[in-house]
PDB file of C-alpha atoms in Angstrom:
ATOM      1  CA  ALA A   1       7.641   2.124  -0.209  1.00 91.00           C
ATOM      2  CA  VAL A   2       4.962   4.156   1.527  1.00 94.00           C
ATOM      3  CA  VAL A   3       2.326   2.940   3.974  1.00 94.00           C
ATOM      4  CA  GLY A   4      -1.048   4.633   4.372  1.00 93.00           C
ATOM      5  CA  VAL A   5      -4.108   4.021   6.541  1.00 93.00           C
ATOM      6  CA  LYS A   6      -7.597   3.470   5.099  1.00 89.00           C
ATOM      7  CA  ARG A   7     -10.996   2.296   6.270  1.00 83.00           C
ATOM      8  CA  VAL A   8     -12.338  -0.293   3.846  1.00 72.00           C
ATOM      9  CA  ASP A   9     -16.108  -0.861   3.858  1.00 73.00           C
ATOM     10  CA  GLY A  10     -16.443   1.012   7.165  1.00 74.00           C
ATOM     11  CA  ASP A  11     -14.383  -1.566   9.051  1.00 79.00           C
ATOM     12  CA  GLU A  12     -11.383  -1.000  11.265  1.00 85.00           C
ATOM     13  CA  PRO A  13      -8.566   0.963   9.648  1.00 90.00           C
ATOM     14  CA  ILE A  14      -6.067  -1.103   7.693  1.00 90.00           C
ATOM     15  CA  LEU A  15      -2.555  -0.411   6.494  1.00 94.00           C
ATOM     16  CA  ILE A  16      -1.876  -0.303   2.769  1.00 95.00           C
ATOM     17  CA  ALA A  17       1.694  -0.597   1.520  1.00 96.00           C
ATOM     18  CA  PHE A  18       2.547   0.991  -1.816  1.00 96.00           C
ATOM     19  CA  VAL A  19       5.777  -0.470  -3.203  1.00 96.00           C
ATOM     20  CA  VAL A  20       7.864   0.524  -6.215  1.00 96.00           C
ATOM     21  CA  PRO A  21       9.955  -2.198  -7.864  1.00 96.00           C
ATOM     22  CA  ALA A  22      13.554  -1.481  -8.824  1.00 95.00           C
ATOM     23  CA  ALA A  23      14.041  -0.732 -12.525  1.00 94.00           C
ATOM     24  CA  GLY A  24      13.520  -3.861 -14.599  1.00 94.00           C
ATOM     25  CA  LYS A  25      12.486  -5.945 -11.572  1.00 95.00           C
ATOM     26  CA  THR A  26       9.201  -7.385 -10.346  1.00 95.00           C
ATOM     27  CA  ILE A  27       7.986  -7.768  -6.792  1.00 95.00           C
ATOM     28  CA  ASP A  28       6.866 -11.109  -5.400  1.00 96.00           C
ATOM     29  CA  LEU A  29       4.033  -9.866  -3.187  1.00 94.00           C
ATOM     30  CA  VAL A  30       3.659 -13.183  -1.365  1.00 95.00           C
ATOM     31  CA  ALA A  31       7.355 -13.214  -0.432  1.00 96.00           C
ATOM     32  CA  LEU A  32       7.207  -9.543   0.556  1.00 96.00           C
ATOM     33  CA  ARG A  33       4.149 -10.108   2.748  1.00 95.00           C
ATOM     34  CA  ASP A  34       5.800 -13.117   4.403  1.00 96.00           C
ATOM     35  CA  ALA A  35       9.003 -11.141   5.042  1.00 96.00           C
ATOM     36  CA  VAL A  36       7.068  -8.258   6.599  1.00 96.00           C
ATOM     37  CA  ARG A  37       5.005 -10.617   8.758  1.00 95.00           C
ATOM     38  CA  GLY A  38       8.218 -12.236   9.969  1.00 96.00           C
ATOM     39  CA  ARG A  39       9.641  -8.894  11.121  1.00 96.00           C
ATOM     40  CA  LEU A  40       6.693  -6.829  12.335  1.00 96.00           C
ATOM     41  CA  PRO A  41       3.893  -7.397  14.839  1.00 96.00           C
ATOM     42  CA  ALA A  42       0.489  -8.166  13.317  1.00 93.00           C
ATOM     43  CA  TYR A  43      -0.920  -4.694  14.023  1.00 92.00           C
ATOM     44  CA  MET A  44       1.914  -3.133  11.983  1.00 94.00           C
ATOM     45  CA  THR A  45       1.584  -5.481   9.006  1.00 95.00           C
ATOM     46  CA  PRO A  46      -0.199  -4.006   5.969  1.00 96.00           C
ATOM     47  CA  GLY A  47      -3.437  -5.693   4.986  1.00 92.00           C
ATOM     48  CA  PHE A  48      -2.890  -4.798   1.326  1.00 93.00           C
ATOM     49  CA  PHE A  49       0.227  -4.430  -0.786  1.00 95.00           C
ATOM     50  CA  GLN A  50      -0.028  -2.497  -4.041  1.00 94.00           C
ATOM     51  CA  VAL A  51       2.719  -2.227  -6.644  1.00 95.00           C
ATOM     52  CA  THR A  52       2.959   1.225  -8.179  1.00 94.00           C
ATOM     53  CA  GLU A  53       5.267   2.715 -10.808  1.00 93.00           C
ATOM     54  CA  SER A  54       6.247   5.668  -8.647  1.00 94.00           C
ATOM     55  CA  ILE A  55       5.408   7.478  -5.436  1.00 96.00           C
ATOM     56  CA  PRO A  56       3.615  10.748  -6.274  1.00 95.00           C
ATOM     57  CA  ILE A  57       5.033  13.918  -4.763  1.00 96.00           C
ATOM     58  CA  SER A  58       2.902  16.971  -3.931  1.00 93.00           C
ATOM     59  CA  THR A  59       3.782  20.529  -4.899  1.00 93.00           C
ATOM     60  CA  THR A  60       5.294  20.977  -1.421  1.00 95.00           C
ATOM     61  CA  GLY A  61       7.697  18.061  -2.002  1.00 95.00           C
ATOM     62  CA  LYS A  62       5.952  15.593   0.297  1.00 96.00           C
ATOM     63  CA  THR A  63       4.482  12.204  -0.527  1.00 96.00           C
ATOM     64  CA  ASP A  64       1.019  12.701  -2.026  1.00 95.00           C
ATOM     65  CA  VAL A  65      -0.878  10.153   0.039  1.00 91.00           C
ATOM     66  CA  LYS A  66      -4.233  11.280  -1.405  1.00 91.00           C
ATOM     67  CA  LYS A  67      -3.127  10.244  -4.909  1.00 93.00           C
ATOM     68  CA  LEU A  68      -1.891   6.893  -3.608  1.00 94.00           C
ATOM     69  CA  MET A  69      -5.192   6.255  -1.842  1.00 92.00           C
ATOM     70  CA  ALA A  70      -7.102   7.263  -4.986  1.00 92.00           C
ATOM     71  CA  SER A  71      -5.117   4.672  -6.959  1.00 90.00           C
ATOM     72  CA  PHE A  72      -5.950   2.069  -4.299  1.00 89.00           C
ATOM     73  CA  ASP A  73      -9.659   2.966  -4.478  1.00 86.00           C
ATOM     74  CA  ALA A  74      -9.598   2.721  -8.288  1.00 87.00           C
ATOM     75  CA  ARG A  75      -8.027  -0.747  -8.145  1.00 84.00           C
ATOM     76  CA  GLN A  76     -10.571  -1.910  -5.576  1.00 80.00           C
ATOM     77  CA  LYS A  77     -13.412  -0.818  -7.882  1.00 79.00           C
ATOM     78  CA  GLU A  78     -11.861  -2.829 -10.746  1.00 77.00           C
ATOM     79  CA  ARG A  79     -12.119  -6.025  -8.700  1.00 70.00           C
TER      80      ARG A  79
END
């Protein structure tokens, strides 16, 4: 999983969690959200959880957060 920060509609920044399910498994986002809320303070709890097939890696070997955020933006436009 990777967590990024984004401003949505000009509001306060929110956390977005990008999660990758184990092979052949699905993720129950409600259960995941409840588990995170039970362990972290409210300000550290992501406002959005997005399932993704993989975490993109940049040419320097780091997590490509820009690609993750672009996928989040694309999903928001679909809604």
